[in-house]
Amino acid sequence: MSVWTSVSSCTPECVVHKLPPVGLPRRVARCLAGVCVLVVLLCSTRRTVRWTCRLLLRALGVKLAAPAQIPPGTLLAANHISWLDAVAVLAVEPVTFLAKQEVATWPIIGRVIRRVGTRFIHREGLRALPLTIGVLADELRHGRTVAVFPGGTTWCGPPGGRFRRAAFQAALDARAPVRPVTISYTQGGRPSTVPAFVGGGSLVASLWQVVRARDLIVRVDVHDPVDHGLTTFPPHARRELADAAYQAISASADTSPL
């Protein structure tokens, strides 16, 4: 295990439906609709991925509550719950993700995020990390939005584990704003763990839980920049950015009326 590896205490037993699941006919219909959209999504580009991801969410029976757009040239630091997180973020903005190498091998999802320019990192061998951070900084300098899950693994709800600092170096190098992002799921106005992809659960099992879910909503809350107004960055800024982003997501989760 490397210093980059994070361990979550969440397990598949955390996945609980807050409302009675939908019937079998609707589950089958969602699966068929999802397959049809996935065929289109596999051919998506950065220009079209936003709309195809919105279609995929709708096909799976998931409603999206999110801002109309995200300011360009921004590093988004989000908590991580599910494979559905990436779909929800891409439905808002065609971002460049930083993801662990294993995600590239996931069925369908891996191919989709490769097509939109995701940068991958081997967590057991971090020699290439500085180069990867440099690439992300270039993306930010060119006005593109970069999204990272600095918690390092998935949890059943926000805020998740403490944030790793490395990815924040890209924002420092590019002088780009950092915006914390809280991703959360609800059913019937109550927090839901249904989409959580945690522990030893399989991707197929997680997908099945999603298509069974009734009134599932994914919320993508983009907060104000944590470094607003800064023109210079002290040596410890990377740690401060990571901690500030984590605290913003924690506060959002703690004060949510849901």
PDB file of C-alpha atoms in Angstrom:
ATOM      1  CA  MET A   1       0.000   0.000   0.000  1.00  0.00           C
ATOM      2  CA  SER A   2       1.394   3.410  -0.989  1.00  0.00           C
ATOM      3  CA  VAL A   3       1.090   6.699   0.883  1.00  0.00           C
ATOM      4  CA  TRP A   4      -1.457   7.711  -1.774  1.00  0.00           C
ATOM      5  CA  THR A   5      -3.817   4.850  -0.952  1.00  0.00           C
ATOM      6  CA  SER A   6      -6.904   5.723   1.092  1.00  0.00           C
ATOM      7  CA  VAL A   7      -9.049   3.234   2.983  1.00  0.00           C
ATOM      8  CA  SER A   8     -12.782   3.714   3.509  1.00  0.00           C
ATOM      9  CA  SER A   9     -14.693   2.201   6.402  1.00  0.00           C
ATOM     10  CA  CYS A  10     -17.837   1.960   4.245  1.00  0.00           C
ATOM     11  CA  THR A  11     -19.086  -1.411   2.980  1.00  0.00           C
ATOM     12  CA  PRO A  12     -21.918  -2.592   0.686  1.00  0.00           C
ATOM     13  CA  GLU A  13     -24.031  -2.914   3.837  1.00  0.00           C
ATOM     14  CA  CYS A  14     -24.121   0.902   3.896  1.00  0.00           C
ATOM     15  CA  VAL A  15     -26.307   0.861   0.769  1.00  0.00           C
ATOM     16  CA  VAL A  16     -29.899   1.333   1.949  1.00  0.00           C
ATOM     17  CA  HIS A  17     -33.001   2.371  -0.008  1.00  0.00           C
ATOM     18  CA  LYS A  18     -34.917   5.195   1.693  1.00  0.00           C
ATOM     19  CA  LEU A  19     -38.028   4.453  -0.372  1.00  0.00           C
ATOM     20  CA  PRO A  20     -39.511   1.197  -1.688  1.00  0.00           C
ATOM     21  CA  PRO A  21     -37.686   0.198  -4.911  1.00  0.00           C
ATOM     22  CA  VAL A  22     -39.482   0.587  -8.238  1.00  0.00           C
ATOM     23  CA  GLY A  23     -41.090  -2.459  -9.844  1.00  0.00           C
ATOM     24  CA  LEU A  24     -39.346  -4.899 -12.157  1.00  0.00           C
ATOM     25  CA  PRO A  25     -40.837  -3.481 -15.404  1.00  0.00           C
ATOM     26  CA  ARG A  26     -39.427  -0.030 -14.653  1.00  0.00           C
ATOM     27  CA  ARG A  27     -36.047  -1.490 -13.713  1.00  0.00           C
ATOM     28  CA  VAL A  28     -35.882  -3.340 -17.027  1.00  0.00           C
ATOM     29  CA  ALA A  29     -36.981  -0.223 -18.923  1.00  0.00           C
ATOM     30  CA  ARG A  30     -34.249   1.814 -17.236  1.00  0.00           C
ATOM     31  CA  CYS A  31     -31.630  -0.796 -18.067  1.00  0.00           C
ATOM     32  CA  LEU A  32     -32.666  -0.865 -21.731  1.00  0.00           C
ATOM     33  CA  ALA A  33     -32.772   2.930 -21.945  1.00  0.00           C
ATOM     34  CA  GLY A  34     -29.396   3.130 -20.234  1.00  0.00           C
ATOM     35  CA  VAL A  35     -27.845   0.710 -22.718  1.00  0.00           C
ATOM     36  CA  CYS A  36     -29.162   2.781 -25.633  1.00  0.00           C
ATOM     37  CA  VAL A  37     -27.701   5.989 -24.201  1.00  0.00           C
ATOM     38  CA  LEU A  38     -24.404   4.268 -23.378  1.00  0.00           C
ATOM     39  CA  VAL A  39     -23.967   3.371 -27.039  1.00  0.00           C
ATOM     40  CA  VAL A  40     -24.148   7.084 -27.837  1.00  0.00           C
ATOM     41  CA  LEU A  41     -22.022   8.012 -24.820  1.00  0.00           C
ATOM     42  CA  LEU A  42     -19.202   5.734 -25.966  1.00  0.00           C
ATOM     43  CA  CYS A  43     -18.906   7.921 -29.058  1.00  0.00           C
ATOM     44  CA  SER A  44     -19.151  11.210 -27.185  1.00  0.00           C
ATOM     45  CA  THR A  45     -16.576  13.983 -27.346  1.00  0.00           C
ATOM     46  CA  ARG A  46     -15.900  16.853 -24.935  1.00  0.00           C
ATOM     47  CA  ARG A  47     -18.482  18.881 -26.861  1.00  0.00           C
ATOM     48  CA  THR A  48     -21.297  16.349 -26.601  1.00  0.00           C
ATOM     49  CA  VAL A  49     -20.586  14.515 -23.333  1.00  0.00           C
ATOM     50  CA  ARG A  50     -22.565  16.981 -21.211  1.00  0.00           C
ATOM     51  CA  TRP A  51     -25.816  16.232 -22.990  1.00  0.00           C
ATOM     52  CA  THR A  52     -25.282  12.493 -23.259  1.00  0.00           C
ATOM     53  CA  CYS A  53     -24.508  12.283 -19.529  1.00  0.00           C
ATOM     54  CA  ARG A  54     -27.734  14.157 -18.807  1.00  0.00           C
ATOM     55  CA  LEU A  55     -29.569  11.663 -20.989  1.00  0.00           C
ATOM     56  CA  LEU A  56     -27.910   8.779 -19.140  1.00  0.00           C
ATOM     57  CA  LEU A  57     -28.996  10.109 -15.761  1.00  0.00           C
ATOM     58  CA  ARG A  58     -32.543  10.476 -17.037  1.00  0.00           C
ATOM     59  CA  ALA A  59     -32.496   6.976 -18.523  1.00  0.00           C
ATOM     60  CA  LEU A  60     -31.398   5.518 -15.178  1.00  0.00           C
ATOM     61  CA  GLY A  61     -34.151   7.393 -13.357  1.00  0.00           C
ATOM     62  CA  VAL A  62     -31.802   9.865 -11.657  1.00  0.00           C
ATOM     63  CA  LYS A  63     -32.688  13.559 -11.448  1.00  0.00           C
ATOM     64  CA  LEU A  64     -29.902  16.154 -11.513  1.00  0.00           C
ATOM     65  CA  ALA A  65     -29.835  19.238  -9.286  1.00  0.00           C
ATOM     66  CA  ALA A  66     -26.824  21.322 -10.287  1.00  0.00           C
ATOM     67  CA  PRO A  67     -25.724  24.786 -11.448  1.00  0.00           C
ATOM     68  CA  ALA A  68     -26.200  25.680 -15.097  1.00  0.00           C
ATOM     69  CA  GLN A  69     -22.457  25.982 -15.589  1.00  0.00           C
ATOM     70  CA  ILE A  70     -19.114  26.163 -13.800  1.00  0.00           C
ATOM     71  CA  PRO A  71     -16.624  29.022 -14.297  1.00  0.00           C
ATOM     72  CA  PRO A  72     -13.825  27.869 -16.644  1.00  0.00           C
ATOM     73  CA  GLY A  73     -10.230  27.393 -15.571  1.00  0.00           C
ATOM     74  CA  THR A  74     -11.267  26.051 -12.168  1.00  0.00           C
ATOM     75  CA  LEU A  75     -10.013  23.130 -10.089  1.00  0.00           C
ATOM     76  CA  LEU A  76     -13.006  21.298  -8.633  1.00  0.00           C
ATOM     77  CA  ALA A  77     -12.311  19.290  -5.472  1.00  0.00           C
ATOM     78  CA  ALA A  78     -15.211  16.950  -4.728  1.00  0.00           C
ATOM     79  CA  ASN A  79     -16.125  14.267  -2.247  1.00  0.00           C
ATOM     80  CA  HIS A  80     -16.501  10.804  -3.789  1.00  0.00           C
ATOM     81  CA  ILE A  81     -19.432   8.431  -3.307  1.00  0.00           C
ATOM     82  CA  SER A  82     -20.083   6.587  -6.543  1.00  0.00           C
ATOM     83  CA  TRP A  83     -19.168   5.978 -10.174  1.00  0.00           C
ATOM     84  CA  LEU A  84     -22.267   8.102 -10.750  1.00  0.00           C
ATOM     85  CA  ASP A  85     -20.385  11.147  -9.401  1.00  0.00           C
ATOM     86  CA  ALA A  86     -18.370  11.447 -12.607  1.00  0.00           C
ATOM     87  CA  VAL A  87     -21.500  11.185 -14.745  1.00  0.00           C
ATOM     88  CA  ALA A  88     -23.177  13.945 -12.711  1.00  0.00           C
ATOM     89  CA  VAL A  89     -20.178  16.286 -12.946  1.00  0.00           C
ATOM     90  CA  LEU A  90     -19.821  15.665 -16.687  1.00  0.00           C
ATOM     91  CA  ALA A  91     -23.519  16.461 -17.047  1.00  0.00           C
ATOM     92  CA  VAL A  92     -22.683  19.954 -15.767  1.00  0.00           C
ATOM     93  CA  GLU A  93     -19.305  20.592 -17.396  1.00  0.00           C
ATOM     94  CA  PRO A  94     -16.967  18.613 -19.717  1.00  0.00           C
ATOM     95  CA  VAL A  95     -14.183  18.527 -17.137  1.00  0.00           C
ATOM     96  CA  THR A  96     -10.803  16.828 -17.178  1.00  0.00           C
ATOM     97  CA  PHE A  97     -10.666  14.251 -14.381  1.00  0.00           C
ATOM     98  CA  LEU A  98      -7.720  12.927 -12.405  1.00  0.00           C
ATOM     99  CA  ALA A  99      -8.472   9.284 -11.596  1.00  0.00           C
ATOM    100  CA  LYS A 100      -6.752   6.135 -10.409  1.00  0.00           C
ATOM    101  CA  GLN A 101      -5.505   3.865 -13.188  1.00  0.00           C
ATOM    102  CA  GLU A 102      -7.968   1.094 -12.279  1.00  0.00           C
ATOM    103  CA  VAL A 103     -10.885   3.263 -13.417  1.00  0.00           C
ATOM    104  CA  ALA A 104      -9.617   3.073 -16.993  1.00  0.00           C
ATOM    105  CA  THR A 105     -10.374  -0.675 -16.970  1.00  0.00           C
ATOM    106  CA  TRP A 106     -13.970  -0.329 -15.751  1.00  0.00           C
ATOM    107  CA  PRO A 107     -16.567  -1.498 -18.274  1.00  0.00           C
ATOM    108  CA  ILE A 108     -18.013   1.387 -20.297  1.00  0.00           C
ATOM    109  CA  ILE A 109     -17.337   4.068 -17.654  1.00  0.00           C
ATOM    110  CA  GLY A 110     -13.597   3.664 -18.177  1.00  0.00           C
ATOM    111  CA  ARG A 111     -13.876   4.150 -21.914  1.00  0.00           C
ATOM    112  CA  VAL A 112     -16.118   7.184 -21.544  1.00  0.00           C
ATOM    113  CA  ILE A 113     -13.811   9.064 -19.196  1.00  0.00           C
ATOM    114  CA  ARG A 114     -10.809   8.210 -21.369  1.00  0.00           C
ATOM    115  CA  ARG A 115     -12.566   9.853 -24.310  1.00  0.00           C
ATOM    116  CA  VAL A 116     -13.030  13.119 -22.409  1.00  0.00           C
ATOM    117  CA  GLY A 117      -9.320  13.391 -21.589  1.00  0.00           C
ATOM    118  CA  THR A 118      -9.084  11.934 -18.085  1.00  0.00           C
ATOM    119  CA  ARG A 119      -5.562  11.760 -16.669  1.00  0.00           C
ATOM    120  CA  PHE A 120      -4.750   8.572 -14.789  1.00  0.00           C
ATOM    121  CA  ILE A 121      -2.299   7.898 -12.005  1.00  0.00           C
ATOM    122  CA  HIS A 122      -0.763   4.686 -10.684  1.00  0.00           C
ATOM    123  CA  ARG A 123      -1.182   4.952  -6.929  1.00  0.00           C
ATOM    124  CA  GLU A 124       1.408   2.248  -6.260  1.00  0.00           C
ATOM    125  CA  GLY A 125       4.084   4.079  -8.251  1.00  0.00           C
ATOM    126  CA  LEU A 126       4.011   7.852  -8.002  1.00  0.00           C
ATOM    127  CA  ARG A 127       7.081   8.764 -10.039  1.00  0.00           C
ATOM    128  CA  ALA A 128       4.876  10.163 -12.798  1.00  0.00           C
ATOM    129  CA  LEU A 129       2.829  12.290 -10.384  1.00  0.00           C
ATOM    130  CA  PRO A 130       4.755  15.568 -10.971  1.00  0.00           C
ATOM    131  CA  LEU A 131       4.313  15.158 -14.726  1.00  0.00           C
ATOM    132  CA  THR A 132       0.596  14.481 -14.311  1.00  0.00           C
ATOM    133  CA  ILE A 133       0.190  17.540 -12.087  1.00  0.00           C
ATOM    134  CA  GLY A 134       1.980  19.583 -14.742  1.00  0.00           C
ATOM    135  CA  VAL A 135      -0.469  18.392 -17.387  1.00  0.00           C
ATOM    136  CA  LEU A 136      -3.422  19.349 -15.187  1.00  0.00           C
ATOM    137  CA  ALA A 137      -1.888  22.782 -14.600  1.00  0.00           C
ATOM    138  CA  ASP A 138      -1.652  23.270 -18.373  1.00  0.00           C
ATOM    139  CA  GLU A 139      -5.324  22.343 -18.708  1.00  0.00           C
ATOM    140  CA  LEU A 140      -6.194  25.014 -16.143  1.00  0.00           C
ATOM    141  CA  ARG A 141      -4.014  27.627 -17.855  1.00  0.00           C
ATOM    142  CA  HIS A 142      -5.904  27.011 -21.086  1.00  0.00           C
ATOM    143  CA  GLY A 143      -9.213  27.712 -19.372  1.00  0.00           C
ATOM    144  CA  ARG A 144     -10.378  24.129 -18.946  1.00  0.00           C
ATOM    145  CA  THR A 145     -12.011  22.858 -15.784  1.00  0.00           C
ATOM    146  CA  VAL A 146     -10.268  20.055 -13.887  1.00  0.00           C
ATOM    147  CA  ALA A 147     -12.035  17.816 -11.360  1.00  0.00           C
ATOM    148  CA  VAL A 148     -10.397  15.672  -8.691  1.00  0.00           C
ATOM    149  CA  PHE A 149     -11.592  13.410  -5.888  1.00  0.00           C
ATOM    150  CA  PRO A 150      -8.820  14.123  -3.363  1.00  0.00           C
ATOM    151  CA  GLY A 151     -10.322  11.811  -0.753  1.00  0.00           C
ATOM    152  CA  GLY A 152      -8.735   8.977  -2.728  1.00  0.00           C
ATOM    153  CA  THR A 153     -11.615   6.503  -2.466  1.00  0.00           C
ATOM    154  CA  THR A 154     -15.396   6.302  -2.147  1.00  0.00           C
ATOM    155  CA  TRP A 155     -17.511   6.771   0.973  1.00  0.00           C
ATOM    156  CA  CYS A 156     -21.244   6.316   1.491  1.00  0.00           C
ATOM    157  CA  GLY A 157     -21.776  10.053   2.000  1.00  0.00           C
ATOM    158  CA  PRO A 158     -20.059  13.438   2.241  1.00  0.00           C
ATOM    159  CA  PRO A 159     -17.555  14.577   3.262  1.00  0.00           C
ATOM    160  CA  GLY A 160     -15.629  11.278   3.168  1.00  0.00           C
ATOM    161  CA  GLY A 161     -11.948  10.951   4.022  1.00  0.00           C
ATOM    162  CA  ARG A 162      -9.404  13.720   4.489  1.00  0.00           C
ATOM    163  CA  PHE A 163      -8.146  15.256   1.257  1.00  0.00           C
ATOM    164  CA  ARG A 164      -4.763  14.472  -0.273  1.00  0.00           C
ATOM    165  CA  ARG A 165      -2.808  17.575  -1.213  1.00  0.00           C
ATOM    166  CA  ALA A 166      -1.005  16.657  -4.437  1.00  0.00           C
ATOM    167  CA  ALA A 167      -3.696  17.650  -6.947  1.00  0.00           C
ATOM    168  CA  PHE A 168      -3.967  21.130  -5.459  1.00  0.00           C
ATOM    169  CA  GLN A 169      -0.461  21.854  -6.707  1.00  0.00           C
ATOM    170  CA  ALA A 170      -1.905  22.107 -10.220  1.00  0.00           C
ATOM    171  CA  ALA A 171      -4.086  25.023  -9.120  1.00  0.00           C
ATOM    172  CA  LEU A 172      -1.133  26.716  -7.443  1.00  0.00           C
ATOM    173  CA  ASP A 173       1.065  26.330 -10.519  1.00  0.00           C
ATOM    174  CA  ALA A 174      -1.674  27.654 -12.813  1.00  0.00           C
ATOM    175  CA  ARG A 175      -2.851  30.365 -10.391  1.00  0.00           C
ATOM    176  CA  ALA A 176      -6.325  28.895 -10.769  1.00  0.00           C
ATOM    177  CA  PRO A 177      -9.225  29.084  -8.310  1.00  0.00           C
ATOM    178  CA  VAL A 178     -10.177  26.020  -6.271  1.00  0.00           C
ATOM    179  CA  ARG A 179     -13.878  25.362  -5.768  1.00  0.00           C
ATOM    180  CA  PRO A 180     -15.063  22.681  -3.332  1.00  0.00           C
ATOM    181  CA  VAL A 181     -17.913  20.557  -4.688  1.00  0.00           C
ATOM    182  CA  THR A 182     -20.356  18.637  -2.521  1.00  0.00           C
ATOM    183  CA  ILE A 183     -21.913  15.636  -4.249  1.00  0.00           C
ATOM    184  CA  SER A 184     -24.876  14.129  -2.437  1.00  0.00           C
ATOM    185  CA  TYR A 185     -27.837  11.872  -3.154  1.00  0.00           C
ATOM    186  CA  THR A 186     -31.366  12.004  -1.802  1.00  0.00           C
ATOM    187  CA  GLN A 187     -34.594  10.035  -1.980  1.00  0.00           C
ATOM    188  CA  GLY A 188     -37.816  11.648  -0.878  1.00  0.00           C
ATOM    189  CA  GLY A 189     -35.872  14.581   0.583  1.00  0.00           C
ATOM    190  CA  ARG A 190     -33.661  12.350   2.750  1.00  0.00           C
ATOM    191  CA  PRO A 191     -29.966  11.542   2.266  1.00  0.00           C
ATOM    192  CA  SER A 192     -29.528   8.282   0.371  1.00  0.00           C
ATOM    193  CA  THR A 193     -26.628   5.840   0.167  1.00  0.00           C
ATOM    194  CA  VAL A 194     -28.124   3.852  -2.726  1.00  0.00           C
ATOM    195  CA  PRO A 195     -25.527   4.890  -5.356  1.00  0.00           C
ATOM    196  CA  ALA A 196     -22.555   4.312  -3.035  1.00  0.00           C
ATOM    197  CA  PHE A 197     -19.894   2.187  -4.736  1.00  0.00           C
ATOM    198  CA  VAL A 198     -17.963   1.066  -1.676  1.00  0.00           C
ATOM    199  CA  GLY A 199     -16.140  -1.864  -0.158  1.00  0.00           C
ATOM    200  CA  GLY A 200     -16.085  -5.066  -2.179  1.00  0.00           C
ATOM    201  CA  GLY A 201     -19.200  -4.273  -4.192  1.00  0.00           C
ATOM    202  CA  SER A 202     -19.193  -4.764  -7.963  1.00  0.00           C
ATOM    203  CA  LEU A 203     -19.989  -2.130 -10.569  1.00  0.00           C
ATOM    204  CA  VAL A 204     -22.872  -4.224 -11.916  1.00  0.00           C
ATOM    205  CA  ALA A 205     -24.390  -4.591  -8.439  1.00  0.00           C
ATOM    206  CA  SER A 206     -24.103  -0.846  -7.881  1.00  0.00           C
ATOM    207  CA  LEU A 207     -25.752  -0.124 -11.225  1.00  0.00           C
ATOM    208  CA  TRP A 208     -28.621  -2.450 -10.316  1.00  0.00           C
ATOM    209  CA  GLN A 209     -29.162  -0.590  -7.034  1.00  0.00           C
ATOM    210  CA  VAL A 210     -29.406   2.677  -8.972  1.00  0.00           C
ATOM    211  CA  VAL A 211     -31.996   1.428 -11.482  1.00  0.00           C
ATOM    212  CA  ARG A 212     -34.062   0.034  -8.569  1.00  0.00           C
ATOM    213  CA  ALA A 213     -34.087   3.381  -6.751  1.00  0.00           C
ATOM    214  CA  ARG A 214     -37.218   5.484  -6.486  1.00  0.00           C
ATOM    215  CA  ASP A 215     -37.023   9.307  -6.694  1.00  0.00           C
ATOM    216  CA  LEU A 216     -33.216   9.399  -6.660  1.00  0.00           C
ATOM    217  CA  ILE A 217     -31.686  12.868  -6.986  1.00  0.00           C
ATOM    218  CA  VAL A 218     -28.000  13.701  -7.328  1.00  0.00           C
ATOM    219  CA  ARG A 219     -26.999  17.157  -6.143  1.00  0.00           C
ATOM    220  CA  VAL A 220     -23.836  18.871  -7.328  1.00  0.00           C
ATOM    221  CA  ASP A 221     -23.241  21.931  -5.138  1.00  0.00           C
ATOM    222  CA  VAL A 222     -20.358  24.107  -6.335  1.00  0.00           C
ATOM    223  CA  HIS A 223     -19.099  26.384  -3.561  1.00  0.00           C
ATOM    224  CA  ASP A 224     -17.255  29.692  -3.687  1.00  0.00           C
ATOM    225  CA  PRO A 225     -13.486  29.527  -4.318  1.00  0.00           C
ATOM    226  CA  VAL A 226     -11.535  28.772  -1.158  1.00  0.00           C
ATOM    227  CA  ASP A 227      -8.618  30.921  -2.323  1.00  0.00           C
ATOM    228  CA  HIS A 228     -10.639  33.933  -3.467  1.00  0.00           C
ATOM    229  CA  GLY A 229      -8.571  37.124  -3.490  1.00  0.00           C
ATOM    230  CA  LEU A 230      -5.163  35.478  -3.125  1.00  0.00           C
ATOM    231  CA  THR A 231      -2.452  36.771  -5.455  1.00  0.00           C
ATOM    232  CA  THR A 232       0.489  34.915  -3.927  1.00  0.00           C
ATOM    233  CA  PHE A 233       0.723  31.462  -2.426  1.00  0.00           C
ATOM    234  CA  PRO A 234       2.867  30.624   0.637  1.00  0.00           C
ATOM    235  CA  PRO A 235       4.767  27.306   0.738  1.00  0.00           C
ATOM    236  CA  HIS A 236       2.080  25.670   2.872  1.00  0.00           C
ATOM    237  CA  ALA A 237      -0.774  26.793   0.591  1.00  0.00           C
ATOM    238  CA  ARG A 238      -1.315  23.326  -0.862  1.00  0.00           C
ATOM    239  CA  ARG A 239      -2.160  21.912   2.556  1.00  0.00           C
ATOM    240  CA  GLU A 240      -4.356  24.898   3.359  1.00  0.00           C
ATOM    241  CA  LEU A 241      -6.280  24.565   0.098  1.00  0.00           C
ATOM    242  CA  ALA A 242      -6.900  20.866   0.717  1.00  0.00           C
ATOM    243  CA  ASP A 243      -8.052  21.490   4.287  1.00  0.00           C
ATOM    244  CA  ALA A 244     -10.241  24.449   3.296  1.00  0.00           C
ATOM    245  CA  ALA A 245     -11.929  22.452   0.538  1.00  0.00           C
ATOM    246  CA  TYR A 246     -12.592  19.578   2.922  1.00  0.00           C
ATOM    247  CA  GLN A 247     -14.011  21.900   5.574  1.00  0.00           C
ATOM    248  CA  ALA A 248     -16.321  23.573   3.040  1.00  0.00           C
ATOM    249  CA  ILE A 249     -17.745  20.201   2.019  1.00  0.00           C
ATOM    250  CA  SER A 250     -18.043  19.120   5.659  1.00  0.00           C
ATOM    251  CA  ALA A 251     -19.911  22.319   6.537  1.00  0.00           C
ATOM    252  CA  SER A 252     -22.225  21.861   3.562  1.00  0.00           C
ATOM    253  CA  ALA A 253     -23.046  18.308   4.615  1.00  0.00           C
ATOM    254  CA  ASP A 254     -23.563  19.307   8.256  1.00  0.00           C
ATOM    255  CA  THR A 255     -25.901  22.228   7.492  1.00  0.00           C
ATOM    256  CA  SER A 256     -27.941  20.612   4.724  1.00  0.00           C
ATOM    257  CA  PRO A 257     -31.678  20.850   5.416  1.00  0.00           C
ATOM    258  CA  LEU A 258     -32.021  17.366   3.985  1.00  0.00           C
TER     259      LEU A 258
END
